[in-house]
Amino acid sequence: MHVFRGCPRPSDRQPTALAIGNFDGVHLGHQALLRDVVEAARDRGLVASALTFEPHPREVLRGETHTRLSTLYDKVLRILATGIERVYILPFHASLHTLSPEAFVTDILKTRLDTRWLTVGEDFRFGAKGAGDVKRLHELCADIGCETYIAPDYMHNGVRISSSLIREALAQNDLFEAETMMGHPYTMTGRVIHGRALGRTLGFPTLNLAPIPPGSKARPATDGIFAVKVHGLTDGPLPGVASLGVKPTITAEKRYLLETHLFDWAGDAYGRVVQVEFVKRLRGEKKFSGLEELTAAIANDARQARTILGLAPEKTDA
């Protein structure tokens, strides 16, 4: 398995079966499409690959705040879990957007990726101002000797599964519905970074992740306080309580952080890659009057999370 930032060097190119998409959340529809790639690659002796974009095109083209389900870590891990051998992360910038549909197919798909078989969703658009649709894609790919397969919509309870629908579920705090459509728990994966160490001062040390890249206009699909399980530090999951948001009591800086306090565990996790699994939302983010009120709220959140996760109450000194 290989992950490429951009297209491969000429010496690394191999005849490819490819899926193109943003794959935010890597939901059941994405997974079905990616499994089609794996099967097509196996039948044709090609390399099963996926092409995605970073940042999301909406952030570049419209300059708008875009809600994201996945960290880049999560997206890549979920894509590779379907059997895909290569993931190409294509930096999306204005010059890419100005490519005509013809140039995108010949320069990117044919010359740089050697694409022999291609699949996309029915609503796929490409080229300058989204001028290319799936009909035009089929025509252009035929000209370069590339097969195309337009993946049908994936339905759930009579509704087409989409990243937008999952975002709506999370906006309504429905983690169960989001998990049902994704086929896996809602998670955020990333490398543990240094924070301000305020949690340690308050008696609740945390592991800190940055779910949104620096400078991005994106925001997470949900925020608030959660009961969680953390994977990647020990053989099994570790229970904890997490805050996902901008810490309004502490700072006016609008930087999203995922801060997780682990129960009954201590150690050095800086630089480690961990996955935080969201189990239940406890409440929304709130600005408190000061550190004393904040500390009391964190203690109450921790008690609730321990109960939800089936843990005994924390022992306190008599």
Short mmCIF file of C-alpha atoms in Angstrom, two decimals:
data_model
loop_
_atom_site.label_atom_id
_atom_site.label_comp_id
_atom_site.label_asym_id
_atom_site.label_seq_id
_atom_site.Cartn_x
_atom_site.Cartn_y
_atom_site.Cartn_z
CA MET A 1 0.00 0.00 0.00
CA HIS A 2 1.27 3.44 -0.93
CA VAL A 3 0.05 7.00 -0.35
CA PHE A 4 1.19 9.70 -2.78
CA ARG A 5 0.98 13.46 -2.27
CA GLY A 6 0.15 14.34 -5.85
CA CYS A 7 0.77 12.14 -8.86
CA PRO A 8 3.55 9.54 -8.92
CA ARG A 9 6.90 10.04 -10.59
CA PRO A 10 7.18 8.49 -14.07
CA SER A 11 9.24 5.63 -12.64
CA ASP A 12 6.42 4.83 -10.16
CA ARG A 13 3.55 4.81 -12.66
CA GLN A 14 1.67 1.60 -13.22
CA PRO A 15 -1.45 0.78 -15.27
CA THR A 16 -4.26 1.73 -12.93
CA ALA A 17 -7.87 1.06 -12.06
CA LEU A 18 -9.01 4.29 -10.41
CA ALA A 19 -11.83 5.80 -8.38
CA ILE A 20 -12.10 9.58 -8.07
CA GLY A 21 -13.93 11.32 -5.25
CA ASN A 22 -13.68 13.39 -2.08
CA PHE A 23 -14.62 10.30 -0.03
CA ASP A 24 -15.50 12.39 3.03
CA GLY A 25 -16.49 9.89 5.74
CA VAL A 26 -15.80 6.93 3.43
CA HIS A 27 -19.41 5.81 3.85
CA LEU A 28 -21.06 2.62 2.58
CA GLY A 29 -21.55 4.09 -0.88
CA HIS A 30 -17.87 5.01 -1.13
CA GLN A 31 -16.89 1.57 0.12
CA ALA A 32 -19.01 -0.15 -2.55
CA LEU A 33 -17.41 2.01 -5.24
CA LEU A 34 -13.91 1.29 -3.96
CA ARG A 35 -14.57 -2.46 -3.85
CA ASP A 36 -15.60 -2.21 -7.53
CA VAL A 37 -12.14 -0.77 -8.23
CA VAL A 38 -10.44 -3.62 -6.39
CA GLU A 39 -12.42 -6.21 -8.37
CA ALA A 40 -11.82 -4.49 -11.70
CA ALA A 41 -8.09 -4.21 -10.97
CA ARG A 42 -7.86 -7.88 -10.08
CA ASP A 43 -9.70 -8.96 -13.23
CA ARG A 44 -7.56 -6.77 -15.51
CA GLY A 45 -4.14 -7.00 -13.86
CA LEU A 46 -4.16 -3.31 -12.81
CA VAL A 47 -3.25 -1.47 -9.62
CA ALA A 48 -6.34 -0.61 -7.53
CA SER A 49 -6.13 3.12 -6.77
CA ALA A 50 -8.12 6.08 -5.50
CA LEU A 51 -7.70 9.78 -6.22
CA THR A 52 -8.92 12.37 -3.73
CA PHE A 53 -8.39 16.10 -3.22
CA GLU A 54 -6.98 18.17 -0.35
CA PRO A 55 -8.24 20.69 0.56
CA HIS A 56 -11.85 20.19 -0.42
CA PRO A 57 -12.55 22.02 -3.73
CA ARG A 58 -15.28 24.12 -2.07
CA GLU A 59 -12.72 25.72 0.22
CA VAL A 60 -10.66 26.87 -2.76
CA LEU A 61 -13.35 27.73 -5.28
CA ARG A 62 -15.88 29.44 -3.02
CA GLY A 63 -13.77 30.43 -0.02
CA GLU A 64 -16.55 29.10 2.18
CA THR A 65 -16.47 27.27 5.47
CA HIS A 66 -16.88 23.60 4.63
CA THR A 67 -17.94 20.94 7.12
CA ARG A 68 -15.73 17.86 7.10
CA LEU A 69 -16.46 14.37 8.35
CA SER A 70 -12.97 12.93 7.99
CA THR A 71 -9.50 13.90 8.97
CA LEU A 72 -7.07 13.10 6.17
CA TYR A 73 -5.73 10.23 8.30
CA ASP A 74 -9.22 8.75 8.63
CA LYS A 75 -9.96 9.09 4.95
CA VAL A 76 -6.76 7.37 3.85
CA LEU A 77 -7.06 4.57 6.42
CA ARG A 78 -10.68 3.84 5.46
CA ILE A 79 -9.87 3.85 1.74
CA LEU A 80 -6.95 1.46 2.19
CA ALA A 81 -9.12 -0.83 4.32
CA THR A 82 -11.26 -1.63 1.25
CA GLY A 83 -8.30 -3.24 -0.50
CA ILE A 84 -7.12 -0.19 -2.46
CA GLU A 85 -3.37 -0.37 -3.06
CA ARG A 86 -2.60 3.27 -3.84
CA VAL A 87 -4.11 6.56 -2.68
CA TYR A 88 -3.28 9.73 -4.60
CA ILE A 89 -3.90 12.96 -2.65
CA LEU A 90 -4.05 15.65 -5.29
CA PRO A 91 -3.52 19.20 -3.96
CA PHE A 92 -6.50 21.22 -5.12
CA HIS A 93 -5.60 24.72 -6.19
CA ALA A 94 -6.85 27.26 -8.67
CA SER A 95 -4.62 26.04 -11.52
CA LEU A 96 -6.13 22.56 -11.27
CA HIS A 97 -9.59 24.08 -11.47
CA THR A 98 -8.72 25.87 -14.72
CA LEU A 99 -7.96 22.62 -16.56
CA SER A 100 -10.47 21.85 -19.27
CA PRO A 101 -12.23 18.48 -19.12
CA GLU A 102 -10.05 17.35 -22.02
CA ALA A 103 -6.85 18.41 -20.28
CA PHE A 104 -7.88 16.72 -17.03
CA VAL A 105 -8.40 13.41 -18.81
CA THR A 106 -5.29 13.53 -20.98
CA ASP A 107 -2.86 15.21 -18.56
CA ILE A 108 -3.96 13.71 -15.24
CA LEU A 109 -5.74 10.45 -15.96
CA LYS A 110 -3.76 9.26 -18.96
CA THR A 111 -0.27 10.80 -18.73
CA ARG A 112 0.29 11.04 -14.97
CA LEU A 113 -1.76 8.11 -13.67
CA ASP A 114 -1.92 5.73 -16.66
CA THR A 115 -5.60 5.07 -15.97
CA ARG A 116 -7.05 2.06 -17.82
CA TRP A 117 -10.31 1.67 -15.87
CA LEU A 118 -12.19 4.43 -14.07
CA THR A 119 -15.21 4.74 -11.80
CA VAL A 120 -16.97 7.80 -10.36
CA GLY A 121 -20.36 8.58 -8.88
CA GLU A 122 -23.30 9.70 -11.00
CA ASP A 123 -22.97 13.34 -9.88
CA PHE A 124 -19.26 13.64 -10.69
CA ARG A 125 -18.19 16.91 -12.33
CA PHE A 126 -14.71 17.82 -13.52
CA GLY A 127 -12.77 20.42 -15.46
CA ALA A 128 -12.99 24.23 -15.40
CA LYS A 129 -16.24 25.43 -13.80
CA GLY A 130 -17.42 21.81 -13.60
CA ALA A 131 -17.95 21.73 -17.36
CA GLY A 132 -17.47 17.96 -17.61
CA ASP A 133 -20.15 15.48 -16.56
CA VAL A 134 -20.21 11.67 -16.59
CA LYS A 135 -21.37 11.57 -20.23
CA ARG A 136 -18.41 13.72 -21.30
CA LEU A 137 -16.09 11.68 -19.10
CA HIS A 138 -17.17 8.48 -20.83
CA GLU A 139 -16.50 10.05 -24.26
CA LEU A 140 -13.06 11.40 -23.33
CA CYS A 141 -11.97 8.19 -21.61
CA ALA A 142 -12.98 6.17 -24.68
CA ASP A 143 -10.59 8.34 -26.70
CA ILE A 144 -7.64 7.33 -24.48
CA GLY A 145 -8.59 3.66 -24.24
CA CYS A 146 -9.90 3.83 -20.68
CA GLU A 147 -13.01 1.93 -19.59
CA THR A 148 -15.51 3.83 -17.45
CA TYR A 149 -18.05 2.63 -14.94
CA ILE A 150 -20.54 5.04 -13.41
CA ALA A 151 -21.36 3.72 -9.94
CA PRO A 152 -25.07 3.71 -9.03
CA ASP A 153 -26.33 5.43 -5.90
CA TYR A 154 -26.10 3.43 -2.69
CA MET A 155 -29.42 3.40 -0.85
CA HIS A 156 -30.19 3.23 2.88
CA ASN A 157 -33.81 2.95 4.05
CA GLY A 158 -34.91 4.19 0.65
CA VAL A 159 -32.60 7.22 0.79
CA ARG A 160 -29.38 7.79 -1.15
CA ILE A 161 -26.43 7.68 1.24
CA SER A 162 -24.25 10.77 0.97
CA SER A 163 -21.71 12.66 3.02
CA SER A 164 -24.23 15.51 3.29
CA LEU A 165 -26.81 13.19 4.86
CA ILE A 166 -24.24 12.00 7.41
CA ARG A 167 -23.35 15.59 8.26
CA GLU A 168 -27.05 16.24 8.90
CA ALA A 169 -27.20 13.24 11.24
CA LEU A 170 -24.20 14.50 13.19
CA ALA A 171 -25.67 18.00 13.34
CA GLN A 172 -28.65 16.37 15.09
CA ASN A 173 -26.29 14.48 17.44
CA ASP A 174 -27.39 11.15 15.93
CA LEU A 175 -24.14 9.17 16.10
CA PHE A 176 -26.02 5.90 15.60
CA GLU A 177 -27.52 6.99 12.27
CA ALA A 178 -24.17 8.35 11.11
CA GLU A 179 -22.49 5.05 12.00
CA THR A 180 -25.21 3.11 10.17
CA MET A 181 -24.58 5.04 6.96
CA MET A 182 -20.78 4.94 7.28
CA GLY A 183 -20.61 1.27 8.23
CA HIS A 184 -18.16 2.13 10.99
CA PRO A 185 -18.09 4.29 14.15
CA TYR A 186 -17.53 8.00 13.78
CA THR A 187 -13.85 8.60 14.49
CA MET A 188 -11.10 11.17 14.24
CA THR A 189 -7.54 9.99 13.73
CA GLY A 190 -4.39 12.06 13.95
CA ARG A 191 -1.02 12.61 15.56
CA VAL A 192 -0.95 13.78 19.18
CA ILE A 193 0.33 17.34 19.42
CA HIS A 194 1.38 19.60 22.27
CA GLY A 195 -1.28 21.87 23.73
CA ARG A 196 -1.21 24.54 26.44
CA ALA A 197 -1.13 21.90 29.22
CA LEU A 198 -4.09 23.65 30.86
CA GLY A 199 -5.91 20.34 31.28
CA ARG A 200 -3.01 18.98 33.33
CA THR A 201 -3.15 22.09 35.51
CA LEU A 202 -6.87 21.51 36.10
CA GLY A 203 -6.33 17.84 36.93
CA PHE A 204 -7.51 16.50 33.57
CA PRO A 205 -4.50 15.99 31.26
CA THR A 206 -5.45 15.53 27.62
CA LEU A 207 -4.25 14.10 24.34
CA ASN A 208 -4.61 16.81 21.71
CA LEU A 209 -5.38 16.36 18.02
CA ALA A 210 -5.90 19.01 15.35
CA PRO A 211 -8.80 17.69 13.24
CA ILE A 212 -8.60 20.58 10.76
CA PRO A 213 -5.35 21.49 8.92
CA PRO A 214 -3.83 24.89 9.80
CA GLY A 215 -5.19 27.67 7.61
CA SER A 216 -8.18 25.63 6.45
CA LYS A 217 -11.64 27.17 6.29
CA ALA A 218 -13.18 23.82 7.18
CA ARG A 219 -14.82 22.86 10.46
CA PRO A 220 -15.67 19.47 11.98
CA ALA A 221 -19.11 18.02 11.32
CA THR A 222 -19.88 18.07 15.04
CA ASP A 223 -18.57 19.59 18.25
CA GLY A 224 -19.17 19.40 21.98
CA ILE A 225 -18.30 16.99 24.77
CA PHE A 226 -18.29 13.22 24.16
CA ALA A 227 -17.75 9.87 25.82
CA VAL A 228 -15.05 8.25 23.68
CA LYS A 229 -12.76 5.29 23.20
CA VAL A 230 -9.17 5.81 22.07
CA HIS A 231 -7.36 3.29 19.90
CA GLY A 232 -3.66 3.07 19.15
CA LEU A 233 -1.94 3.38 22.51
CA THR A 234 -2.54 -0.11 23.90
CA ASP A 235 -3.77 -3.45 22.59
CA GLY A 236 -7.36 -2.51 23.37
CA PRO A 237 -9.39 0.72 23.40
CA LEU A 238 -8.99 3.17 26.27
CA PRO A 239 -12.09 4.94 27.65
CA GLY A 240 -12.18 8.69 28.05
CA VAL A 241 -14.03 11.96 27.73
CA ALA A 242 -13.28 14.40 24.92
CA SER A 243 -13.92 18.02 24.01
CA LEU A 244 -14.12 18.94 20.33
CA GLY A 245 -14.30 22.65 19.67
CA VAL A 246 -12.62 26.03 20.00
CA LYS A 247 -12.38 26.34 23.83
CA PRO A 248 -14.43 29.57 24.21
CA THR A 249 -13.68 29.85 27.95
CA ILE A 250 -9.92 29.85 27.34
CA THR A 251 -9.30 31.68 24.08
CA ALA A 252 -10.94 33.72 21.34
CA GLU A 253 -8.81 31.89 18.76
CA LYS A 254 -11.09 29.91 16.44
CA ARG A 255 -8.84 26.87 16.21
CA TYR A 256 -10.55 23.51 16.50
CA LEU A 257 -8.93 20.98 18.82
CA LEU A 258 -9.95 17.51 19.92
CA GLU A 259 -8.81 17.18 23.54
CA THR A 260 -9.25 13.76 25.16
CA HIS A 261 -8.82 12.90 28.83
CA LEU A 262 -8.19 9.18 29.29
CA PHE A 263 -9.48 7.44 32.39
CA ASP A 264 -7.06 5.43 34.51
CA TRP A 265 -4.15 5.79 32.06
CA ALA A 266 -0.99 7.85 32.10
CA GLY A 267 1.87 7.95 29.65
CA ASP A 268 3.67 9.94 26.97
CA ALA A 269 1.64 9.91 23.75
CA TYR A 270 3.17 12.92 21.99
CA GLY A 271 3.84 12.16 18.33
CA ARG A 272 1.77 8.96 18.42
CA VAL A 273 -1.07 8.42 15.93
CA VAL A 274 -4.31 7.67 17.75
CA GLN A 275 -7.93 7.17 16.72
CA VAL A 276 -10.70 8.68 18.84
CA GLU A 277 -14.01 6.84 18.53
CA PHE A 278 -17.07 8.90 19.48
CA VAL A 279 -19.53 6.89 21.60
CA LYS A 280 -22.08 9.44 22.84
CA ARG A 281 -22.43 13.22 22.86
CA LEU A 282 -22.88 14.59 26.37
CA ARG A 283 -23.52 18.27 25.68
CA GLY A 284 -22.61 21.19 23.48
CA GLU A 285 -19.59 23.40 23.92
CA LYS A 286 -20.15 26.23 26.39
CA LYS A 287 -18.34 29.34 27.56
CA PHE A 288 -17.99 29.33 31.35
CA SER A 289 -17.44 32.22 33.74
CA GLY A 290 -13.94 31.07 34.65
CA LEU A 291 -11.63 28.15 35.36
CA GLU A 292 -13.45 27.10 38.54
CA GLU A 293 -16.75 26.64 36.74
CA LEU A 294 -14.97 24.99 33.80
CA THR A 295 -13.23 22.49 36.10
CA ALA A 296 -16.52 21.56 37.76
CA ALA A 297 -18.11 21.01 34.36
CA ILE A 298 -15.24 18.79 33.21
CA ALA A 299 -15.53 16.70 36.38
CA ASN A 300 -19.25 16.25 35.76
CA ASP A 301 -18.61 15.34 32.10
CA ALA A 302 -16.08 12.75 33.23
CA ARG A 303 -18.56 11.18 35.65
CA GLN A 304 -21.20 10.93 32.91
CA ALA A 305 -18.72 9.45 30.44
CA ARG A 306 -17.55 6.82 32.93
CA THR A 307 -21.16 5.72 33.45
CA ILE A 308 -21.89 5.56 29.71
CA LEU A 309 -18.73 3.53 29.11
CA GLY A 310 -19.56 1.08 31.90
CA LEU A 311 -16.79 2.11 34.27
CA ALA A 312 -16.89 2.28 38.03
CA PRO A 313 -16.97 5.81 39.52
CA GLU A 314 -13.56 7.38 39.95
CA LYS A 315 -12.04 6.79 43.34
CA THR A 316 -11.60 9.87 45.47
CA ASP A 317 -9.58 10.48 48.59
CA ALA A 318 -11.60 10.18 51.81
#
